[in-house]
Coordinates of C-alpha atoms in Angstrom, one line a residue:
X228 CA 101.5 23.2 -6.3
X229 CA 99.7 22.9 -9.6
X230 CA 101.0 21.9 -12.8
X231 CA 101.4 25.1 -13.9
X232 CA 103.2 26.4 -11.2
X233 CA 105.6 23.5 -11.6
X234 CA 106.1 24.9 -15.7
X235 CA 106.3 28.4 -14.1
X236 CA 108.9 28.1 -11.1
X237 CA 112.1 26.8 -13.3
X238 CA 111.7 28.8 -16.2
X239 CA 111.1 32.2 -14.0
X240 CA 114.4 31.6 -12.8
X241 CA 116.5 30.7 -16.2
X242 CA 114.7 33.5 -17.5
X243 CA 114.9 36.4 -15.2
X244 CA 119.0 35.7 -14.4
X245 CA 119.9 36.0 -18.2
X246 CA 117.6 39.1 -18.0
X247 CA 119.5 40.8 -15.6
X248 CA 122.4 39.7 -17.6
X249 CA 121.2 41.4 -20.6
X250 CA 120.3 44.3 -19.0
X251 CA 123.5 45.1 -17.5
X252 CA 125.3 45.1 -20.6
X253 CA 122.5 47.3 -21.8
X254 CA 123.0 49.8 -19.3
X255 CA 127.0 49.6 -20.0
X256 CA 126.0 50.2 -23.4
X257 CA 124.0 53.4 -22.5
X258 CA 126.7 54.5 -20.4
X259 CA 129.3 54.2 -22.8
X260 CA 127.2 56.4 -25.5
X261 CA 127.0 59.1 -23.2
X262 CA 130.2 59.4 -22.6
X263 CA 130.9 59.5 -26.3
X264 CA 128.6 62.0 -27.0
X265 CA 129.6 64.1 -23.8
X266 CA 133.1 64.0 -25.9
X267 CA 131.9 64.5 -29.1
X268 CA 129.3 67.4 -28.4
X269 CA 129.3 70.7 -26.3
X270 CA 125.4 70.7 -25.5
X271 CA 125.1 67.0 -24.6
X272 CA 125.3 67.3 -21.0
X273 CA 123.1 70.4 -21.3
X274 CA 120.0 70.2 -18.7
X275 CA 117.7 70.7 -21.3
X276 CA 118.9 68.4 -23.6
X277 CA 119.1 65.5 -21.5
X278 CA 115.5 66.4 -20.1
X279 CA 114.2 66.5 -24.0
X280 CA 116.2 62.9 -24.1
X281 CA 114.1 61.8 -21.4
X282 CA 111.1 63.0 -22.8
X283 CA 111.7 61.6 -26.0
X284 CA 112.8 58.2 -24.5
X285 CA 109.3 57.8 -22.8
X286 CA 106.9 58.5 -25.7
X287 CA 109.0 55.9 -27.5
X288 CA 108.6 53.4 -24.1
X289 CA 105.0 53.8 -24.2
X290 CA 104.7 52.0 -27.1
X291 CA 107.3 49.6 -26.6
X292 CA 106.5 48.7 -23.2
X293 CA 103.1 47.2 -24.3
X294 CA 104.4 45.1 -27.7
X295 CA 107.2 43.9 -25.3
X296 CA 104.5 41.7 -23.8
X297 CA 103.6 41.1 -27.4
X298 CA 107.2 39.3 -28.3
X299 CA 107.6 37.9 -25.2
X300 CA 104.7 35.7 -26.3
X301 CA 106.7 35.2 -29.6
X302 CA 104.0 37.5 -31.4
X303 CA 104.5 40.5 -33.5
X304 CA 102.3 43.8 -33.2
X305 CA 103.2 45.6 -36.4
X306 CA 99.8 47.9 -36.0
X307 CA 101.3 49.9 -33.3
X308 CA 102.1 53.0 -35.3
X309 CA 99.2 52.9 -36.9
X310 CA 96.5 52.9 -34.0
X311 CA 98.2 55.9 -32.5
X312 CA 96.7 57.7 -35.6
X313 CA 93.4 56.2 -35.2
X314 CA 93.2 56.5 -31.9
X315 CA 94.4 60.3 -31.5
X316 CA 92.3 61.7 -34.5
X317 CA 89.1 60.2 -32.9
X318 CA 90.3 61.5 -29.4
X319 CA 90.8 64.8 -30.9
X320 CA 87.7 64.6 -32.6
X321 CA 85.9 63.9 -28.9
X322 CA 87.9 66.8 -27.2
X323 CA 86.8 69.4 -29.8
X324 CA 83.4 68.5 -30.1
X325 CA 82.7 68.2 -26.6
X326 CA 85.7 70.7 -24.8
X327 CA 86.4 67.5 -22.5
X328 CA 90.1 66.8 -22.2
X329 CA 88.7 63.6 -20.0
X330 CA 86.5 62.3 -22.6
X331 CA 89.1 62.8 -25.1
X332 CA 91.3 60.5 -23.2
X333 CA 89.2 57.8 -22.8
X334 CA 88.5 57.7 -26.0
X335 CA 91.8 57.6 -27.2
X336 CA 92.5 54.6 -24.7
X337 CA 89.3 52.9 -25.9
X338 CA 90.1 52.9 -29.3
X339 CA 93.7 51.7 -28.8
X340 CA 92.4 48.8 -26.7
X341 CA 89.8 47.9 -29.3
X342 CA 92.2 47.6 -31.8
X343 CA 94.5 45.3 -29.6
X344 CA 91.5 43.6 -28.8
X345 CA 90.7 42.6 -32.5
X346 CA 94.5 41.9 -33.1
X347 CA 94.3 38.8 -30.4
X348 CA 90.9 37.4 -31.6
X349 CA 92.8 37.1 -35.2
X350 CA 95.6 35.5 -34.0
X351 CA 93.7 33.0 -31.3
X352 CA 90.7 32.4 -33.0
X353 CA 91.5 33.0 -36.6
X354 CA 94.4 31.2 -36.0
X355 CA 96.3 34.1 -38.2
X356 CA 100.3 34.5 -37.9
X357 CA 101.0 37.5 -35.3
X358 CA 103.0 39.5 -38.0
X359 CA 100.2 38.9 -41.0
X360 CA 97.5 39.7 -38.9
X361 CA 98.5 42.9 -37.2
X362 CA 100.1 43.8 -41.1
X363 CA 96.7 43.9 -42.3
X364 CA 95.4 45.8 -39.4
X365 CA 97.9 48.1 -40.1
X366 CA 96.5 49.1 -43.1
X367 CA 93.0 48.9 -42.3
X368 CA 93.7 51.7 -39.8
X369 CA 95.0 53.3 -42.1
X370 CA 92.6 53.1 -44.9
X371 CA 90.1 54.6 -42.2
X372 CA 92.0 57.2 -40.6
X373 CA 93.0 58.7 -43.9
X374 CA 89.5 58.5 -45.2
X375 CA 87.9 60.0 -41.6
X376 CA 90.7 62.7 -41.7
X377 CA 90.4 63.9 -45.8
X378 CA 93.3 65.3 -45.4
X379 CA 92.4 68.1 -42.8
X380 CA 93.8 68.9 -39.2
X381 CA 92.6 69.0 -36.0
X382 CA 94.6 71.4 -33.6
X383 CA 94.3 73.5 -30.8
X384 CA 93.1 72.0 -27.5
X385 CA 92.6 73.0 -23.9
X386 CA 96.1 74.2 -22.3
X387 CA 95.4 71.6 -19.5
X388 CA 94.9 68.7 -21.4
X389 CA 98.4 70.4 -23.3
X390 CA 99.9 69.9 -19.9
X391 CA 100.0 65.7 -20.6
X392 CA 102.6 66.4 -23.6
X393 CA 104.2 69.5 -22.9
X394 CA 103.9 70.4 -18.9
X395 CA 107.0 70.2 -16.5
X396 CA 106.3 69.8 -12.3
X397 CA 109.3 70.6 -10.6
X398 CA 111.6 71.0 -13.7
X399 CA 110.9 67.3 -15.2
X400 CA 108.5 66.9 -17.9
X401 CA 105.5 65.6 -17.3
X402 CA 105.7 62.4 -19.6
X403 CA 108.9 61.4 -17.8
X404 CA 106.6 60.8 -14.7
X405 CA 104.1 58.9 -16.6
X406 CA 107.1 56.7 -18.3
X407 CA 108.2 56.1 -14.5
X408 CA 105.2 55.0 -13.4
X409 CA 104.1 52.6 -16.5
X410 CA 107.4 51.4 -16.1
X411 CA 106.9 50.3 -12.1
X412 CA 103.8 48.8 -13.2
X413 CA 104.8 46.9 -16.2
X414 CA 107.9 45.4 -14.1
X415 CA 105.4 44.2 -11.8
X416 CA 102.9 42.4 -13.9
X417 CA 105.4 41.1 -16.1
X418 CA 107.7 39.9 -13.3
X419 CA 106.0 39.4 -9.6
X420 CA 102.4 38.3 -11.0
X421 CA 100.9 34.7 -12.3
X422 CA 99.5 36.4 -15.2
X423 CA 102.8 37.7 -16.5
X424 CA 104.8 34.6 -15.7
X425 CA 102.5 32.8 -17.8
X426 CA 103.4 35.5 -20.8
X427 CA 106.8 34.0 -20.1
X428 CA 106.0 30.3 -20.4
X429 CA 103.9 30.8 -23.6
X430 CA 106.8 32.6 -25.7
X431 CA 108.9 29.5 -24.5
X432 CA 106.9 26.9 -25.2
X433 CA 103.2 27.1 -26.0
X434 CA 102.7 24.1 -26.3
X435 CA 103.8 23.0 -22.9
X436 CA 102.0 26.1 -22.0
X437 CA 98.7 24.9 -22.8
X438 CA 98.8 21.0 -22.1
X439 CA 99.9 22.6 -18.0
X440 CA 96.7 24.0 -17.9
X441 CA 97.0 28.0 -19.1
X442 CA 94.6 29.3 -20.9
X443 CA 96.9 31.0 -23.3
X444 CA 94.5 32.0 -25.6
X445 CA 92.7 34.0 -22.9
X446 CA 96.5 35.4 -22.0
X447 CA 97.3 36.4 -25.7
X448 CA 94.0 38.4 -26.3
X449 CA 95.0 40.0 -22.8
X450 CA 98.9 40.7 -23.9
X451 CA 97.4 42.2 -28.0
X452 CA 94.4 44.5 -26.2
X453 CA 97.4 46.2 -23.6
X454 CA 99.5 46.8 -26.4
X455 CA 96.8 48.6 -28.0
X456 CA 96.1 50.2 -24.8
X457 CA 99.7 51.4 -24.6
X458 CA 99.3 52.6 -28.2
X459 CA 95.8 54.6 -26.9
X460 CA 98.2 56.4 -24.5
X461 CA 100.8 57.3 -26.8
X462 CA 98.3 58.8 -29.0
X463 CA 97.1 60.8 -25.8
X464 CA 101.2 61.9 -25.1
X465 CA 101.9 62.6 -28.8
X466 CA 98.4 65.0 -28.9
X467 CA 98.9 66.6 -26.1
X468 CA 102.5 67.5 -27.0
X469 CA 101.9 68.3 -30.9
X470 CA 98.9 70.2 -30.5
X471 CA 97.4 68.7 -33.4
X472 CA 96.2 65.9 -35.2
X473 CA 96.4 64.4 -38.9
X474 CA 96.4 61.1 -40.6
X475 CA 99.9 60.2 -41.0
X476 CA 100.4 61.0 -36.9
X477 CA 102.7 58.0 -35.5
X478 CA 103.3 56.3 -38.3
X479 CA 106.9 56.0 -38.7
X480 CA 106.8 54.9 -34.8
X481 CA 106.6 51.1 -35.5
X482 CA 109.8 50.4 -36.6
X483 CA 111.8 52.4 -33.8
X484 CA 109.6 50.9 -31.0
X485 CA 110.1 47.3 -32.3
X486 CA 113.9 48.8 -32.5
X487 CA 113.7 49.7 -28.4
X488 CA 111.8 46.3 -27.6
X489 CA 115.4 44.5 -29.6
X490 CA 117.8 46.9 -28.1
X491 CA 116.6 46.0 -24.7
X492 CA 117.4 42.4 -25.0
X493 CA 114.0 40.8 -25.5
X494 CA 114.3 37.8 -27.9
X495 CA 112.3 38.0 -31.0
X496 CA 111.8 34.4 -30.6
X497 CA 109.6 34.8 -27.2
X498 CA 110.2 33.9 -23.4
X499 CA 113.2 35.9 -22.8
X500 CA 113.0 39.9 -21.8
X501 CA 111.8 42.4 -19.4
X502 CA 110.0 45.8 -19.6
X503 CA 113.0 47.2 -17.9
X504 CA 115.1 46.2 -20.9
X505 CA 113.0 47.9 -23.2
X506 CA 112.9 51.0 -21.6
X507 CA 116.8 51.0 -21.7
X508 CA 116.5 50.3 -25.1
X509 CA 114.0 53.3 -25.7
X510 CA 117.0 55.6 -24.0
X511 CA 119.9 54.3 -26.1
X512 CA 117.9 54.5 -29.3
X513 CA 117.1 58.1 -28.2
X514 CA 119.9 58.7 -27.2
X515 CA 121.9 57.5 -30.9
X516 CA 119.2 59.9 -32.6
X517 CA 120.1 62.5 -30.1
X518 CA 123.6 62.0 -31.0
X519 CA 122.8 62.6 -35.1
X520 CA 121.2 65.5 -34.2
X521 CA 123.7 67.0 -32.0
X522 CA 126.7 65.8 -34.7
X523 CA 124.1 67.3 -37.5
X524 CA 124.1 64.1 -39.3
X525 CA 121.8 64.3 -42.6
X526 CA 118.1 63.2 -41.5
X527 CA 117.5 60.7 -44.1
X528 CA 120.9 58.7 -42.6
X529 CA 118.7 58.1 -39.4
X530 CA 116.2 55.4 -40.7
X531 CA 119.0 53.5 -42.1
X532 CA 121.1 53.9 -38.6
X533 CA 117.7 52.8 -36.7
X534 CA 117.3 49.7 -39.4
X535 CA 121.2 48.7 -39.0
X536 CA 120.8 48.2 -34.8
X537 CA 117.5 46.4 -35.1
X538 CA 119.6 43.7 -37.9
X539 CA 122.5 43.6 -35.1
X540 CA 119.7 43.4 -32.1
X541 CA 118.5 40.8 -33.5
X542 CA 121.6 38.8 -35.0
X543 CA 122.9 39.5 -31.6
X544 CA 119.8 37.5 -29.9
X545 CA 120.2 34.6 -32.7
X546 CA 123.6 34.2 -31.7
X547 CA 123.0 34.3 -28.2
X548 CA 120.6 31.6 -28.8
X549 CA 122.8 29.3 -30.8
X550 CA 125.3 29.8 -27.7
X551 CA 122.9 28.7 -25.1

C-alpha cells in the first residue's frame, strides 16, 4: 500500500459515515417540508408542480454538484453565476451563426471549462485565496459579457436543441434525466475513485495531503476546470429552457447554489460532504422557494430567506465541528 493509500483508507471511512449521517437528517428535513407544504397549500402535491420542483431542483444541482468538489477541497468558486453568462451568450452566439445546436453545446462546455481552468492556475500557481481569486473572475466575466452583449438579446433557437431545457420523455422533464445521471456520476468519482478520495484528503489536511505524495495541485486545477464545466452545462440547460440569452443570465445563481452545496451538509471548511448531499440540498432549497410561491410570499422576502439558511447551514456545520 502506498503512502497515500495509508492517508486515504482512515479518513474515507470517518468521512463517509458522518456523511451518511448528515444526509439522513437532510432527507428528514426534506420530508418534513413536504409534508408542511402538502398542509399548507392545495396545489403542492399537484403533478405538475412537483415535476417543475424537480426541474428546478436540477438546474440548481448542476451548478452545485461541480463547486461541491470545490469546497470539499476547502476552496470557494464564487464565479459560478457568472460563467453561465459567459458561457451561454457565446454558445448562443455559435448556434445562431452556424444553426448547430452541437456546436453550440460544445461551446458552451468549452468556455465553462476554460474559465474553471483559469480559476485553479490562480489559486495553485498564483498562490491566490480560492474566494479572491474566483471574486475577481467574477467580475471579469462580467465586464466582458456585458461589453460582448451591449445590451442586446439573442433568442430563438432550433426546437431540438429547445428539447435540453424544456422537453419531457415519458412525462419527466428532460433535465430531471440529465440531473439523475450527473448525479450517478458525481457519486462515483467523488466516492468509489482515487482521484476523488484525494479531493477528500486535501480539504482535510493539505498539508498532509501533499508531503503523502498527491499531487494536489494537479487535483485542484482538475476539481476548479469541472466546476466550470458544470457551470458550461448549466448555461446549456438554462438556454435551452429560456429561449434566449442576455448579460445578466445566471447571475443571481451563485449565492443559492453555494446555499444547496451548505444545505446538503458539506463543510465549508473542506473534507466532509457528498454530491448526494448537495443534491438534497438543491431539492429543499427548491422546495422552500416553492413553498413562498405557493403561500404567495412577497419576492423580495426570498433572497433574505435563501441568505438566513446559508448563515444557519453554516453555523450549523461550525457547531458540528466544535462538537467533534
Amino acid at each position: 500500500m502506498s503512502t497515500s493509500d495509508n492517508i486515504l483508507a482512515p479518513a474515507s471511512r470517518i468521512h463517509l459515515s458522518q456523511d451518511v449521517v448528515q444526509v439522513l437528517y437532510r432527507l428528514l428535513a426534506a420530508g418534513l417540508l413536504c409534508i408542511a407544504l402538502a398542509l399548507l397549500t392545495e396545489s403542492f402535491l399537484n403533478l405538475n408542480n412537483l415535476l417543475n420542483v424537480l426541474r428546478q431542483a436540477s438546474l440548481l444541482f448542476f451548478l452545485a454538484s461541480g463547486l461541491t468538489l470545490v469546497i470539499l477541497t476547502g476552496g470557494l468558486d464564487l464565479s459560478v453565476g457568472a460563467n453561465i453568462g459567459i458561457s451561454a451568450c457565446l454558445a448562443a452566439t455559435a448556434i445562431k451563426a452556424t444553426g448547430s445546436p452541437a456546436l453550440g453545446v460544445l461551446v458552451g462546455l468549452g468556455v465553462g471549462s476554460l474559465v474553471g481552468f483559469f480559476n485553479g492556475l490562480m489559486v495553485t500557481k498564483l498562490r491566490i485565496p480560492s474566494f479572491i481569486a474566483t471574486y475577481g473572475m467574477l467580475w471579469v466575466l462580467h465586464g466582458v459579457t456585458y461589453y460582448y452583449m451591449a445590451g442586446e438579446t439573442i433568442h430563438g433557437f432550433p426546437p431540438g436543441f429547445r428539447q435540453i431545457g424544456s422537453g419531457y420523455f415519458l412525462g419527466v422533464p428532460i433535465p430531471v434525466y440529465l440531473m439523475v445521471t450527473f448525479l450517478a456520476v458525481g457519486m462515483f468519482f467523488a466516492q468509489r475513485t482515487n482521484w476523488g478520495q484525494q479531493i477528500y484528503a486535501i480539504g482535510a489536511n493539505p498539508v498532509a495531503a501533499r508531503l503523502s505524495g498527491i499531487p494536489v495541485n494537479v487535483r485542484l486545477i482538475l476539481v476548479y476546470t469541472v466546476s466550470g464545466a458544470m457551470a458550461g452545462i448549466a448555461s446549456i440547460v438554462f438556454l435551452a429552457r429560456l429561449n434566449s440569452a442576455e448579460g445578466d443570465i445566471g447571475e443571481a445563481m451563485t449565492l443559492p447554489a453555494i446555499a444547496a452545496v451548505l444545505i446538503g451538509g458539506t463543510s465549508l471548511f473542506g473534507g466532509v460532504g457528498t454530491v448526494f448531499g448537495t443534491f438534497v440540498g438543491a431539492l429543499i432549497l427548491t422546495l422552500v422557494l416553492n413553498g413562498m410561491n405557493l403561500l404567495a410570499v412577497n419576492a423580495n422576502w426570498q433572497p433574505l430567506v435563501t441568505g438566513v439558511i446559508v448563515v444557519l447551514a453554516v453555523w450549523l456545520d461550525m457547531y458540528g465541528r466544535r462538537r467533534t
